[in-house]
Amino acid sequence: MSFSKDFGRGFSGFFVAFRFVLGNGMGWMFLVPIVLWVLLAYGMFHGLEALSDWLGAWAAGYLEITIEPDEQGWWSAVKAWINGATNVIVSWILKIAIGYLLFVANKYIVLVLLSPLLAYASERAEEIITGKHFPFSFSQLMKDAMRGALIAMRNGILELTITAGIWIVSLIVPIITPLSLILLFLISAYFYGFSMFDYVYERRRMRIGETARAVNSSMGAVLANGSLFSLLMKVPLVGLMLAPVMASVGAVIATTKKEATALTAR
């Protein structure tokens, strides 16, 4: 029963967060992830352009059809046309592949770099909901952001390790593959939710071990928050713009509701 109630709080909190953010003058926060993503993508793409050109030249040379010096006629022209087409195709394939890799990598890089914004969004949301004032301290905000970034990296490493283990087992026992896909999604959702709820628990001055216990005691809300975050992030750009802030604020809404319910029940 507790799991289902927590899940409901996490689910509703995520969606209520959108209206909450816009209604409390926090809408500008939705623009930050997109601006950051564009700047990173532009910089990284141009930084890797030389690598793309080098790989393209190498691949085109490897695939090039040899034309003999004394070879003439229509077959020679066909070979030259094929070589030219190969250069263009290889170049575009590499650019698309690098662009896709940048899209995937940037998503995680942005989430780490967004830690200051998400820490502030979480704190500001709790101030509005509870009326409790948190005196602004740049050093404390940076401390919270650093912890958020470290938690995100820690969870990312754990998730990759667990994911690799599940895929290895799936290769050995292929029949469990459908189940493993569901499990992988839930694991990803758990770690996403963990990161968002940690901003709340850090303000309670919980250590990481205490945070882990608190997260596990609110598993339903954490999974709901993380699942919706993960699904929305799959929508190009729109997901990156909305999901991080909605998840951060949604975690606050879910936690404060649970705490208020617990106080009423006493």
mmCIF file of C-alpha atoms in Angstrom:
data_model
loop_
_atom_site.group_PDB
_atom_site.id
_atom_site.type_symbol
_atom_site.label_atom_id
_atom_site.label_comp_id
_atom_site.label_asym_id
_atom_site.label_seq_id
_atom_site.Cartn_x
_atom_site.Cartn_y
_atom_site.Cartn_z
ATOM 1 C CA MET A 1 0.000 0.000 0.000
ATOM 2 C CA SER A 2 2.845 2.386 0.901
ATOM 3 C CA PHE A 3 4.525 1.681 -2.462
ATOM 4 C CA SER A 4 1.363 2.502 -4.433
ATOM 5 C CA LYS A 5 0.795 5.729 -2.465
ATOM 6 C CA ASP A 6 4.404 6.763 -2.986
ATOM 7 C CA PHE A 7 4.131 5.912 -6.681
ATOM 8 C CA GLY A 8 1.031 8.091 -6.962
ATOM 9 C CA ARG A 9 2.805 10.987 -5.244
ATOM 10 C CA GLY A 10 5.820 10.640 -7.519
ATOM 11 C CA PHE A 11 3.636 10.385 -10.633
ATOM 12 C CA SER A 12 1.448 13.386 -9.833
ATOM 13 C CA GLY A 13 4.375 15.414 -8.506
ATOM 14 C CA PHE A 14 6.206 15.121 -11.825
ATOM 15 C CA PHE A 15 3.263 16.451 -13.855
ATOM 16 C CA VAL A 16 2.229 19.080 -11.310
ATOM 17 C CA ALA A 17 5.805 20.360 -11.490
ATOM 18 C CA PHE A 18 5.276 21.778 -14.992
ATOM 19 C CA ARG A 19 2.441 24.061 -13.900
ATOM 20 C CA PHE A 20 4.245 24.813 -10.629
ATOM 21 C CA VAL A 21 7.408 25.976 -12.408
ATOM 22 C CA LEU A 22 5.519 28.234 -14.833
ATOM 23 C CA GLY A 23 3.232 29.583 -12.120
ATOM 24 C CA ASN A 24 6.036 30.596 -9.782
ATOM 25 C CA GLY A 25 8.326 32.527 -12.094
ATOM 26 C CA MET A 26 10.704 29.626 -12.657
ATOM 27 C CA GLY A 27 9.946 29.091 -16.348
ATOM 28 C CA TRP A 28 13.342 30.473 -17.391
ATOM 29 C CA MET A 29 14.875 27.296 -15.976
ATOM 30 C CA PHE A 30 13.458 25.326 -18.913
ATOM 31 C CA LEU A 31 15.645 27.305 -21.326
ATOM 32 C CA VAL A 32 18.976 26.659 -19.579
ATOM 33 C CA PRO A 33 19.366 22.961 -20.591
ATOM 34 C CA ILE A 34 18.724 23.766 -24.266
ATOM 35 C CA VAL A 35 21.207 26.658 -24.343
ATOM 36 C CA LEU A 36 23.813 24.512 -22.604
ATOM 37 C CA TRP A 37 23.168 21.568 -24.944
ATOM 38 C CA VAL A 38 23.474 23.740 -28.067
ATOM 39 C CA LEU A 39 26.763 25.266 -26.868
ATOM 40 C CA LEU A 40 28.216 21.874 -25.983
ATOM 41 C CA ALA A 41 27.023 20.232 -29.192
ATOM 42 C CA TYR A 42 28.429 23.065 -31.318
ATOM 43 C CA GLY A 43 31.779 23.011 -29.554
ATOM 44 C CA MET A 44 32.124 19.243 -29.538
ATOM 45 C CA PHE A 45 30.992 18.849 -33.147
ATOM 46 C CA HIS A 46 33.559 21.328 -34.412
ATOM 47 C CA GLY A 47 36.151 19.853 -32.097
ATOM 48 C CA LEU A 48 35.587 16.433 -33.616
ATOM 49 C CA GLU A 49 35.263 17.680 -37.190
ATOM 50 C CA ALA A 50 38.968 17.058 -37.842
ATOM 51 C CA LEU A 51 38.585 13.504 -36.552
ATOM 52 C CA SER A 52 35.557 13.029 -38.779
ATOM 53 C CA ASP A 53 37.488 14.246 -41.849
ATOM 54 C CA TRP A 54 40.449 11.975 -41.018
ATOM 55 C CA LEU A 55 38.226 8.924 -40.515
ATOM 56 C CA GLY A 56 36.331 9.781 -43.687
ATOM 57 C CA ALA A 57 39.543 9.998 -45.723
ATOM 58 C CA TRP A 58 40.830 6.726 -44.237
ATOM 59 C CA ALA A 59 37.564 4.862 -44.852
ATOM 60 C CA ALA A 60 37.194 6.245 -48.365
ATOM 61 C CA GLY A 61 40.789 5.243 -49.137
ATOM 62 C CA TYR A 62 40.189 1.769 -47.742
ATOM 63 C CA LEU A 63 37.041 1.356 -49.864
ATOM 64 C CA GLU A 64 38.441 3.033 -52.978
ATOM 65 C CA ILE A 65 38.400 1.047 -56.192
ATOM 66 C CA THR A 66 41.813 1.091 -57.824
ATOM 67 C CA ILE A 67 42.037 2.720 -61.261
ATOM 68 C CA GLU A 68 45.054 1.657 -63.277
ATOM 69 C CA PRO A 69 47.153 4.526 -64.760
ATOM 70 C CA ASP A 70 46.594 3.350 -68.343
ATOM 71 C CA GLU A 71 42.934 2.452 -67.795
ATOM 72 C CA GLN A 72 40.504 4.481 -69.893
ATOM 73 C CA GLY A 73 36.970 4.252 -71.253
ATOM 74 C CA TRP A 74 33.564 3.955 -69.643
ATOM 75 C CA TRP A 75 34.644 1.455 -66.929
ATOM 76 C CA SER A 76 37.279 3.890 -65.702
ATOM 77 C CA ALA A 77 34.645 6.633 -65.536
ATOM 78 C CA VAL A 78 32.310 4.314 -63.580
ATOM 79 C CA LYS A 79 35.078 3.544 -61.076
ATOM 80 C CA ALA A 80 35.826 7.256 -60.632
ATOM 81 C CA TRP A 81 32.111 7.976 -60.076
ATOM 82 C CA ILE A 82 31.838 5.159 -57.502
ATOM 83 C CA ASN A 83 34.903 6.439 -55.664
ATOM 84 C CA GLY A 84 33.448 9.962 -55.563
ATOM 85 C CA ALA A 85 30.067 8.682 -54.342
ATOM 86 C CA THR A 86 31.825 6.560 -51.702
ATOM 87 C CA ASN A 87 33.620 9.630 -50.349
ATOM 88 C CA VAL A 88 30.339 11.535 -50.002
ATOM 89 C CA ILE A 89 28.426 8.598 -48.448
ATOM 90 C CA VAL A 90 31.183 7.764 -45.955
ATOM 91 C CA SER A 91 31.477 11.422 -44.973
ATOM 92 C CA TRP A 92 27.735 11.729 -44.299
ATOM 93 C CA ILE A 93 27.563 8.430 -42.419
ATOM 94 C CA LEU A 94 30.399 9.542 -40.137
ATOM 95 C CA LYS A 95 28.806 12.953 -39.549
ATOM 96 C CA ILE A 96 25.454 11.334 -38.678
ATOM 97 C CA ALA A 97 27.154 8.779 -36.405
ATOM 98 C CA ILE A 98 29.187 11.458 -34.613
ATOM 99 C CA GLY A 99 26.098 13.653 -34.336
ATOM 100 C CA TYR A 100 24.136 10.803 -32.752
ATOM 101 C CA LEU A 101 26.953 9.999 -30.312
ATOM 102 C CA LEU A 102 27.154 13.675 -29.359
ATOM 103 C CA PHE A 103 23.387 13.732 -28.788
ATOM 104 C CA VAL A 104 23.604 10.747 -26.431
ATOM 105 C CA ALA A 105 26.775 11.870 -24.649
ATOM 106 C CA ASN A 106 25.644 15.475 -24.351
ATOM 107 C CA LYS A 107 22.485 14.393 -22.550
ATOM 108 C CA TYR A 108 24.500 12.956 -19.685
ATOM 109 C CA ILE A 109 27.100 15.729 -19.727
ATOM 110 C CA VAL A 110 24.332 18.327 -19.548
ATOM 111 C CA LEU A 111 22.718 16.549 -16.589
ATOM 112 C CA VAL A 112 25.996 16.716 -14.655
ATOM 113 C CA LEU A 113 26.570 20.365 -15.605
ATOM 114 C CA LEU A 114 22.952 21.190 -14.710
ATOM 115 C CA SER A 115 23.552 20.251 -11.071
ATOM 116 C CA PRO A 116 23.676 23.909 -9.886
ATOM 117 C CA LEU A 117 20.380 24.669 -11.656
ATOM 118 C CA LEU A 118 18.658 21.529 -10.366
ATOM 119 C CA ALA A 119 19.906 22.147 -6.821
ATOM 120 C CA TYR A 120 18.535 25.705 -6.973
ATOM 121 C CA ALA A 121 15.235 24.575 -8.549
ATOM 122 C CA SER A 122 14.767 21.999 -5.803
ATOM 123 C CA GLU A 123 15.571 24.504 -3.050
ATOM 124 C CA ARG A 124 13.354 27.231 -4.523
ATOM 125 C CA ALA A 125 10.434 24.840 -4.926
ATOM 126 C CA GLU A 126 10.647 23.774 -1.282
ATOM 127 C CA GLU A 127 10.745 27.405 -0.166
ATOM 128 C CA ILE A 128 7.543 28.119 -2.089
ATOM 129 C CA ILE A 129 5.744 24.995 -0.874
ATOM 130 C CA THR A 130 6.718 25.055 2.793
ATOM 131 C CA GLY A 131 7.440 28.743 3.364
ATOM 132 C CA LYS A 132 10.757 27.709 4.858
ATOM 133 C CA HIS A 133 13.516 30.107 3.857
ATOM 134 C CA PHE A 134 16.933 28.822 2.902
ATOM 135 C CA PRO A 135 19.425 31.716 3.075
ATOM 136 C CA PHE A 136 21.276 31.931 -0.209
ATOM 137 C CA SER A 137 24.880 30.838 0.012
ATOM 138 C CA PHE A 138 26.903 30.481 -3.162
ATOM 139 C CA SER A 139 29.351 28.144 -1.460
ATOM 140 C CA GLN A 140 26.506 25.933 -0.192
ATOM 141 C CA LEU A 141 24.878 25.930 -3.627
ATOM 142 C CA MET A 142 28.159 24.838 -5.191
ATOM 143 C CA LYS A 143 28.535 22.186 -2.508
ATOM 144 C CA ASP A 144 25.034 20.902 -3.269
ATOM 145 C CA ALA A 145 25.751 21.029 -7.004
ATOM 146 C CA MET A 146 29.039 19.153 -6.567
ATOM 147 C CA ARG A 147 27.309 16.474 -4.535
ATOM 148 C CA GLY A 148 24.591 16.254 -7.216
ATOM 149 C CA ALA A 149 27.216 15.851 -9.938
ATOM 150 C CA LEU A 150 29.083 13.201 -7.940
ATOM 151 C CA ILE A 151 25.849 11.331 -7.243
ATOM 152 C CA ALA A 152 24.990 11.451 -10.960
ATOM 153 C CA MET A 153 28.431 10.086 -11.912
ATOM 154 C CA ARG A 154 28.309 7.447 -9.152
ATOM 155 C CA ASN A 155 24.871 6.318 -10.263
ATOM 156 C CA GLY A 156 25.958 6.344 -13.899
ATOM 157 C CA ILE A 157 28.878 4.017 -13.166
ATOM 158 C CA LEU A 158 26.652 1.702 -11.099
ATOM 159 C CA GLU A 159 24.009 1.681 -13.807
ATOM 160 C CA LEU A 160 26.544 0.866 -16.538
ATOM 161 C CA THR A 161 28.020 -1.934 -14.428
ATOM 162 C CA ILE A 162 24.623 -3.467 -13.669
ATOM 163 C CA THR A 163 23.537 -3.017 -17.299
ATOM 164 C CA ALA A 164 26.655 -4.809 -18.573
ATOM 165 C CA GLY A 165 25.999 -7.666 -16.150
ATOM 166 C CA ILE A 166 22.376 -8.019 -17.268
ATOM 167 C CA TRP A 167 23.351 -8.022 -20.958
ATOM 168 C CA ILE A 168 25.988 -10.695 -20.348
ATOM 169 C CA VAL A 169 23.413 -12.878 -18.590
ATOM 170 C CA SER A 170 20.945 -12.219 -21.436
ATOM 171 C CA LEU A 171 23.522 -13.373 -23.986
ATOM 172 C CA ILE A 172 24.051 -16.572 -22.014
ATOM 173 C CA VAL A 173 20.313 -17.118 -21.421
ATOM 174 C CA PRO A 174 18.559 -15.390 -24.391
ATOM 175 C CA ILE A 175 15.084 -16.402 -23.205
ATOM 176 C CA ILE A 176 15.212 -13.790 -20.422
ATOM 177 C CA THR A 177 15.881 -10.912 -22.857
ATOM 178 C CA PRO A 178 12.305 -9.456 -22.702
ATOM 179 C CA LEU A 179 12.500 -9.470 -18.899
ATOM 180 C CA SER A 180 15.970 -7.931 -18.969
ATOM 181 C CA LEU A 181 14.703 -4.973 -21.052
ATOM 182 C CA ILE A 182 12.074 -4.197 -18.418
ATOM 183 C CA LEU A 183 14.659 -4.599 -15.671
ATOM 184 C CA LEU A 184 17.091 -2.268 -17.435
ATOM 185 C CA PHE A 185 14.412 0.417 -17.730
ATOM 186 C CA LEU A 186 13.546 0.130 -14.024
ATOM 187 C CA ILE A 187 17.222 0.320 -13.040
ATOM 188 C CA SER A 188 17.669 3.431 -15.171
ATOM 189 C CA ALA A 189 14.523 4.953 -13.645
ATOM 190 C CA TYR A 190 15.756 4.183 -10.127
ATOM 191 C CA PHE A 191 19.072 5.940 -10.624
ATOM 192 C CA TYR A 192 17.462 8.938 -12.341
ATOM 193 C CA GLY A 193 14.978 9.250 -9.469
ATOM 194 C CA PHE A 194 17.752 8.764 -6.909
ATOM 195 C CA SER A 195 19.628 11.769 -8.324
ATOM 196 C CA MET A 196 16.542 14.000 -8.197
ATOM 197 C CA PHE A 197 15.499 13.044 -4.658
ATOM 198 C CA ASP A 198 19.071 13.472 -3.433
ATOM 199 C CA TYR A 199 18.747 17.251 -3.870
ATOM 200 C CA VAL A 200 15.937 17.160 -1.285
ATOM 201 C CA TYR A 201 17.692 14.831 1.135
ATOM 202 C CA GLU A 202 20.938 16.789 0.927
ATOM 203 C CA ARG A 203 19.093 19.769 2.455
ATOM 204 C CA ARG A 204 18.191 17.431 5.339
ATOM 205 C CA ARG A 205 21.970 17.045 5.686
ATOM 206 C CA MET A 206 21.788 13.320 5.048
ATOM 207 C CA ARG A 207 24.929 11.441 4.160
ATOM 208 C CA ILE A 208 24.903 9.366 0.964
ATOM 209 C CA GLY A 209 24.210 6.172 2.941
ATOM 210 C CA GLU A 210 21.288 7.850 4.709
ATOM 211 C CA THR A 211 20.036 9.168 1.382
ATOM 212 C CA ALA A 212 20.118 5.654 -0.079
ATOM 213 C CA ARG A 213 17.951 4.384 2.806
ATOM 214 C CA ALA A 214 15.548 7.320 2.424
ATOM 215 C CA VAL A 215 15.327 6.713 -1.346
ATOM 216 C CA ASN A 216 14.606 3.024 -0.809
ATOM 217 C CA SER A 217 11.892 3.875 1.738
ATOM 218 C CA SER A 218 10.189 5.993 -0.968
ATOM 219 C CA MET A 219 10.810 3.532 -3.795
ATOM 220 C CA GLY A 220 7.427 4.090 -5.427
ATOM 221 C CA ALA A 221 7.902 7.851 -5.746
ATOM 222 C CA VAL A 222 11.507 7.438 -6.896
ATOM 223 C CA LEU A 223 10.560 4.939 -9.632
ATOM 224 C CA ALA A 224 7.614 7.060 -10.802
ATOM 225 C CA ASN A 225 9.770 10.182 -10.976
ATOM 226 C CA GLY A 226 12.654 8.393 -12.685
ATOM 227 C CA SER A 227 10.409 6.523 -15.150
ATOM 228 C CA LEU A 228 8.662 9.684 -16.323
ATOM 229 C CA PHE A 229 12.017 11.481 -16.497
ATOM 230 C CA SER A 230 13.481 8.666 -18.607
ATOM 231 C CA LEU A 231 10.499 8.536 -20.967
ATOM 232 C CA LEU A 232 10.353 12.303 -21.449
ATOM 233 C CA MET A 233 14.097 12.472 -22.071
ATOM 234 C CA LYS A 234 13.597 10.242 -25.110
ATOM 235 C CA VAL A 235 11.747 13.111 -26.831
ATOM 236 C CA PRO A 236 14.501 15.041 -28.670
ATOM 237 C CA LEU A 237 15.258 18.507 -27.255
ATOM 238 C CA VAL A 238 11.784 18.920 -25.690
ATOM 239 C CA GLY A 239 12.614 16.205 -23.184
ATOM 240 C CA LEU A 240 15.995 17.732 -22.395
ATOM 241 C CA MET A 241 14.347 21.117 -21.919
ATOM 242 C CA LEU A 242 11.551 19.976 -19.591
ATOM 243 C CA ALA A 243 12.503 16.699 -17.909
ATOM 244 C CA PRO A 244 15.410 17.709 -15.605
ATOM 245 C CA VAL A 245 13.628 20.654 -13.962
ATOM 246 C CA MET A 246 10.273 18.832 -13.792
ATOM 247 C CA ALA A 247 11.928 15.820 -12.154
ATOM 248 C CA SER A 248 13.832 17.973 -9.648
ATOM 249 C CA VAL A 249 10.746 19.975 -8.650
ATOM 250 C CA GLY A 250 8.538 16.867 -8.799
ATOM 251 C CA ALA A 251 10.776 15.171 -6.232
ATOM 252 C CA VAL A 252 10.238 18.112 -3.864
ATOM 253 C CA ILE A 253 6.463 18.014 -4.346
ATOM 254 C CA ALA A 254 6.320 14.269 -3.684
ATOM 255 C CA THR A 255 8.587 14.458 -0.621
ATOM 256 C CA THR A 256 6.803 17.401 1.017
ATOM 257 C CA LYS A 257 3.437 15.700 0.475
ATOM 258 C CA LYS A 258 4.696 12.544 2.158
ATOM 259 C CA GLU A 259 6.187 14.496 5.053
ATOM 260 C CA ALA A 260 2.964 16.475 5.506
ATOM 261 C CA THR A 261 0.925 13.247 5.525
ATOM 262 C CA ALA A 262 3.249 11.736 8.116
ATOM 263 C CA LEU A 263 2.902 14.808 10.370
ATOM 264 C CA THR A 264 -0.904 14.727 10.088
ATOM 265 C CA ALA A 265 -0.989 11.063 11.008
ATOM 266 C CA ARG A 266 0.885 11.682 14.287
#
